Coordinates of C-alpha atoms in Angstrom, one line a residue:
X1 CA 0.0 0.0 0.0
X2 CA 1.1 3.6 -0.7
X3 CA 2.1 6.2 1.8
X4 CA -0.8 8.7 2.1
X5 CA 0.1 12.3 1.5
X6 CA -2.2 13.9 4.1
X7 CA -3.3 17.3 2.9
X8 CA -5.3 18.0 6.0
X9 CA -2.3 17.6 8.3
X10 CA 0.0 19.7 5.9
X11 CA -2.7 22.4 5.8
X12 CA -2.7 22.5 9.6
X13 CA 1.1 23.0 9.8
X14 CA 1.0 25.8 7.1
X15 CA -1.8 27.6 8.8
X16 CA -0.1 27.4 12.2
X17 CA 2.9 29.0 10.7
X18 CA 0.9 31.7 9.0
X19 CA -1.0 32.5 12.2
X20 CA 2.3 33.3 14.0
X21 CA 3.3 35.6 11.1
X22 CA -0.1 37.4 11.1
X23 CA 0.3 38.1 14.9
X24 CA 3.4 40.2 14.1
X25 CA 1.6 42.5 11.6
X26 CA 0.5 45.9 12.8
X27 CA -2.3 45.9 10.2
X28 CA -4.0 42.6 9.7
X29 CA -4.1 41.3 6.1
X30 CA -7.5 41.4 4.3
X31 CA -8.7 39.2 1.5
X32 CA -11.7 40.1 -0.7
X33 CA -13.6 37.3 -2.3
X34 CA -15.6 38.1 -5.5
X35 CA -18.2 35.7 -6.7
X36 CA -21.7 35.4 -8.3
X37 CA -24.8 34.3 -6.5
X38 CA -25.6 31.5 -8.9
X39 CA -22.3 29.7 -8.1
X40 CA -23.2 27.7 -5.0
X41 CA -20.0 25.6 -4.9
X42 CA -17.8 28.7 -5.0
X43 CA -20.0 30.3 -2.3
X44 CA -19.4 27.3 -0.1
X45 CA -15.6 27.4 -0.8
X46 CA -15.3 31.1 -0.2
X47 CA -17.4 31.1 2.9
X48 CA -15.3 28.3 4.4
X49 CA -12.1 30.1 3.4
X50 CA -13.3 33.3 5.0
X51 CA -14.0 31.4 8.3
X52 CA -10.6 29.7 8.2
X53 CA -8.9 33.1 7.5
X54 CA -10.6 34.6 10.5
X55 CA -9.4 31.7 12.7
X56 CA -5.8 32.7 12.1
X57 CA -6.3 36.4 12.3
X58 CA -6.9 37.3 8.6
X59 CA -9.8 39.6 7.7
X60 CA -12.2 38.1 5.1
X61 CA -14.7 40.1 3.0
X62 CA -17.3 38.4 0.8
X63 CA -18.8 40.1 -2.3
X64 CA -21.7 38.1 -3.5
X65 CA -22.8 39.7 -6.8
X66 CA -26.0 39.4 -8.8
X67 CA -25.7 37.1 -11.8
X68 CA -26.6 40.0 -14.1
X69 CA -23.8 42.2 -12.9
X70 CA -22.4 43.9 -16.0
X71 CA -18.7 43.4 -17.0
X72 CA -18.2 47.2 -16.6
X73 CA -19.5 47.1 -13.0
X74 CA -17.5 44.0 -12.2
X75 CA -14.3 45.6 -13.5
X76 CA -15.1 48.8 -11.6
X77 CA -15.4 46.9 -8.3
X78 CA -12.0 45.2 -9.0
X79 CA -10.5 48.7 -9.8
X80 CA -11.9 50.0 -6.5
X81 CA -10.4 47.1 -4.5
X82 CA -7.1 47.6 -6.3
X83 CA -6.9 51.0 -4.7
X84 CA -8.5 50.1 -1.3
X85 CA -5.8 50.4 1.3
X86 CA -7.4 47.8 3.6
X87 CA -7.4 45.2 0.9
X88 CA -4.2 43.1 0.7
X89 CA -5.5 40.5 -1.8
X90 CA -8.4 39.8 -4.2
X91 CA -9.7 36.3 -5.0
X92 CA -12.1 36.0 -8.0
X93 CA -14.5 33.2 -8.9
X94 CA -13.4 31.0 -11.8
X95 CA -14.8 30.2 -14.2
X96 CA -16.5 33.6 -14.7
X97 CA -20.1 34.0 -16.1
X98 CA -20.1 33.9 -19.9
X99 CA -20.9 37.5 -20.3
X100 CA -17.7 38.6 -18.5
X101 CA -14.4 38.5 -20.5
X102 CA -11.7 36.7 -18.5
X103 CA -9.0 38.5 -20.4
X104 CA -10.3 41.9 -19.3
X105 CA -10.6 40.7 -15.7
X106 CA -7.0 39.3 -15.7
X107 CA -5.7 42.6 -17.2
X108 CA -7.6 44.6 -14.6
X109 CA -6.7 43.0 -11.4
X110 CA -3.7 44.6 -9.7
X111 CA -0.6 42.3 -9.8
X112 CA 0.1 43.4 -6.2
X113 CA -3.2 42.0 -5.0
X114 CA -3.7 39.0 -7.4
X115 CA -3.7 36.3 -4.8
X116 CA -4.3 33.3 -7.2
X117 CA -1.8 34.6 -9.8
X118 CA -4.4 34.9 -12.6
X119 CA -3.0 38.1 -14.2
X120 CA -0.9 37.8 -17.3
X121 CA 2.1 39.4 -15.6
X122 CA 2.0 37.2 -12.6
X123 CA 1.7 34.1 -14.8
X124 CA 4.5 35.3 -16.9
X125 CA 6.7 35.7 -13.8
X126 CA 6.1 32.0 -13.0
X127 CA 7.1 30.9 -16.5
X128 CA 10.5 32.7 -16.1
X129 CA 11.0 31.5 -12.5
X130 CA 10.8 35.1 -11.1
X131 CA 8.0 34.8 -8.5
X132 CA 7.1 33.2 -5.2
X133 CA 3.5 33.6 -6.2
X134 CA 1.7 30.8 -8.1
X135 CA -2.0 29.6 -8.5
X136 CA -3.0 28.0 -5.2
X137 CA -3.8 24.6 -6.5
X138 CA -0.5 24.3 -8.3
X139 CA 1.4 25.4 -5.2
X140 CA -0.6 22.8 -3.2
X141 CA 0.4 20.0 -5.4
X142 CA 4.1 21.1 -5.1
X143 CA 3.8 21.4 -1.3
X144 CA 2.6 17.8 -1.0
X145 CA 5.3 16.6 -3.4
X146 CA 8.0 18.3 -1.3
X147 CA 6.4 17.0 1.9
X148 CA 6.8 13.4 0.6
X149 CA 10.6 13.9 0.4
X150 CA 10.5 12.4 -3.1
X151 CA 13.4 13.5 -5.4
X152 CA 12.0 15.8 -8.0
X153 CA 15.3 16.7 -9.7
X154 CA 15.7 14.4 -12.7
X155 CA 12.3 12.8 -12.2
X156 CA 9.9 12.1 -15.1
X157 CA 6.8 14.1 -14.3
X158 CA 3.6 13.8 -16.2
X159 CA 0.7 16.3 -15.8
X160 CA -2.6 15.5 -17.2
X161 CA -4.4 18.8 -17.7
X162 CA -3.3 22.0 -19.3
X163 CA -5.3 24.7 -17.6
X164 CA -3.8 28.1 -16.9
X165 CA -4.4 27.7 -13.1
X166 CA -3.2 24.2 -12.6
X167 CA -1.5 22.2 -15.4
X168 CA 0.6 25.0 -17.1
X169 CA 1.9 26.6 -13.9
X170 CA 2.5 23.3 -12.2
X171 CA 4.6 22.3 -15.2
X172 CA 6.8 25.3 -14.7
X173 CA 7.1 24.8 -11.0
X174 CA 8.3 21.3 -11.6
X175 CA 10.7 22.5 -14.3
X176 CA 12.2 24.9 -11.8
X177 CA 13.0 21.9 -9.6
X178 CA 14.7 20.2 -12.6
X179 CA 12.1 17.6 -13.3
X180 CA 11.6 16.5 -16.9
X181 CA 8.0 17.4 -17.6
X182 CA 5.4 16.1 -20.1
X183 CA 1.9 17.8 -20.3
X184 CA -0.8 15.5 -21.5
X185 CA -4.4 16.3 -22.2
X186 CA -7.6 15.1 -23.9
X187 CA -6.0 15.0 -27.4
X188 CA -2.9 13.1 -26.2
X189 CA -2.3 9.8 -28.0
X190 CA -1.0 6.7 -26.1
X191 CA -1.8 8.4 -22.8
X192 CA -1.5 5.1 -20.8
X193 CA 2.1 4.6 -22.1
X194 CA 3.0 8.1 -21.3
X195 CA 1.7 7.8 -17.7
X196 CA 3.4 4.5 -17.3
X197 CA 6.7 6.3 -17.7
X198 CA 6.0 8.8 -15.0
X199 CA 7.9 8.9 -11.7
X200 CA 5.5 11.7 -10.6
X201 CA 2.0 11.7 -12.0
X202 CA -0.2 14.7 -11.5
X203 CA -3.9 14.4 -12.6
X204 CA -6.3 17.2 -13.2
X205 CA -8.8 16.3 -15.9
X206 CA -12.2 16.4 -14.1
X207 CA -13.2 12.8 -14.8
X208 CA -13.9 10.6 -11.8
X209 CA -11.5 7.7 -11.3
X210 CA -10.3 8.0 -15.0
X211 CA -6.8 7.0 -14.1
X212 CA -6.7 3.3 -13.1
X213 CA -3.9 1.1 -11.9
X214 CA -3.0 0.3 -15.5
X215 CA -1.7 3.9 -16.0
X216 CA 0.7 3.9 -13.0
X217 CA 4.3 2.9 -12.8
X218 CA 5.4 0.8 -9.8
X219 CA 6.6 3.1 -7.1
X220 CA 5.4 6.4 -8.7
X221 CA 4.1 9.3 -6.8
X222 CA 0.5 10.2 -7.6
X223 CA -0.9 13.6 -7.1
X224 CA -4.7 13.5 -7.6
X225 CA -5.9 17.1 -8.1
X226 CA -9.4 16.3 -9.3
X227 CA -12.6 16.6 -7.2
X228 CA -15.7 15.1 -8.7
X229 CA -19.1 15.0 -6.9
X230 CA -21.0 11.9 -7.8
X231 CA -24.8 11.4 -7.9
X232 CA -24.8 10.0 -4.4
X233 CA -23.0 13.1 -3.1
X234 CA -19.7 11.3 -2.5
X235 CA -16.4 12.9 -3.6
X236 CA -14.0 11.0 -5.9
X237 CA -10.7 12.1 -7.5
X238 CA -9.6 11.7 -11.1
X239 CA -7.6 8.6 -9.9
X240 CA -9.0 5.3 -8.9
X241 CA -7.5 5.4 -5.3
X242 CA -8.1 1.8 -4.5
X243 CA -6.2 0.5 -7.5
X244 CA -3.5 3.2 -7.6
X245 CA -2.7 2.9 -3.9
X246 CA -1.5 -0.7 -4.4
X247 CA 1.1 0.4 -7.0
X248 CA 2.2 4.0 -6.1
X249 CA 4.8 4.8 -3.4
X250 CA 2.9 7.9 -2.4
X251 CA -0.7 9.1 -3.2
X252 CA -3.0 12.0 -2.3
X253 CA -6.5 11.0 -1.2
X254 CA -9.7 12.7 -2.2
X255 CA -10.9 14.4 -0.1
X256 CA -8.1 15.5 2.4
X257 CA -5.5 15.7 -0.3
X258 CA -4.6 18.7 -2.6
X259 CA -7.9 20.4 -1.9
X260 CA -7.2 20.6 1.7
X261 CA -3.9 22.5 1.1
X262 CA -5.3 24.9 -1.4
X263 CA -6.8 27.3 1.2
X264 CA -3.5 27.2 3.2
X265 CA -1.7 28.2 0.0
X266 CA -4.2 30.9 -0.6
X267 CA -3.2 32.4 2.8
X268 CA 0.5 31.8 2.0
X269 CA 0.1 33.9 -1.2
X270 CA -1.8 36.5 0.8
X271 CA 1.0 36.9 3.3
X272 CA 3.5 37.2 0.5
X273 CA 1.4 40.1 -1.1
X274 CA 0.8 41.7 2.3
X275 CA 4.5 41.8 3.1
X276 CA 5.2 43.3 -0.4
X277 CA 2.6 46.1 0.3
X278 CA 4.1 46.9 3.6
X279 CA 7.7 47.0 2.2
X280 CA 6.5 49.3 -0.7
X281 CA 4.9 51.7 1.8
X282 CA 7.9 51.9 4.1

């Protein structure tokens, strides 16, 4: 059986460290969450994140917007928060409603308050290895890998998924640690063979238990980033845990894996931004 990479335990350690840092600030960090009232899953996530933030001394502010909020009004709110001195970070619901252009949002949010690194400049900095800021889910996957103690340098890493907030930034984070990285996706041929060659397999495709034991190399490290809600309300990852755990050396469970660390990484990014704002104003 695999060693379980416990995201819940790692998240607790990170938040305990951040709480000590927050206690030293004269002005407490504040994060503003922007989302639309028709997205219940985001509302649940942001509400929980706000509560966890307050438990460690961070101020959280929820902005629950009507579905028919115009793009102009949404961008105006972002511009207001960009200038708001009490706001240290801005977190925006993704995906956005169809009538709001993502490109315009990414170009409007201040790079100094872009807590999930969605702006084009912050993403570009990741690609050239010039930033401690990265999308929270990608950072969570890296944190769990590093927690395992597995050697990333020289490892064959395969990422299934090419999104701008998970697959692509995760690939660059792994490259910075000198892994040899392959990005696979829905159009990839011979996916099973490619996965079988992976020392590190990171999966983010949004298909419940799509990756079975046949895709996994003996002793590989498996990072399951997917969270799928089944008809009975249960949660499943993109990896068949029962099969994979008999083959992999380390594996993340779902739940209590990558998702558990994501909020902690959100706060880690927030502290990074807050410190930069303080240093700029001094």
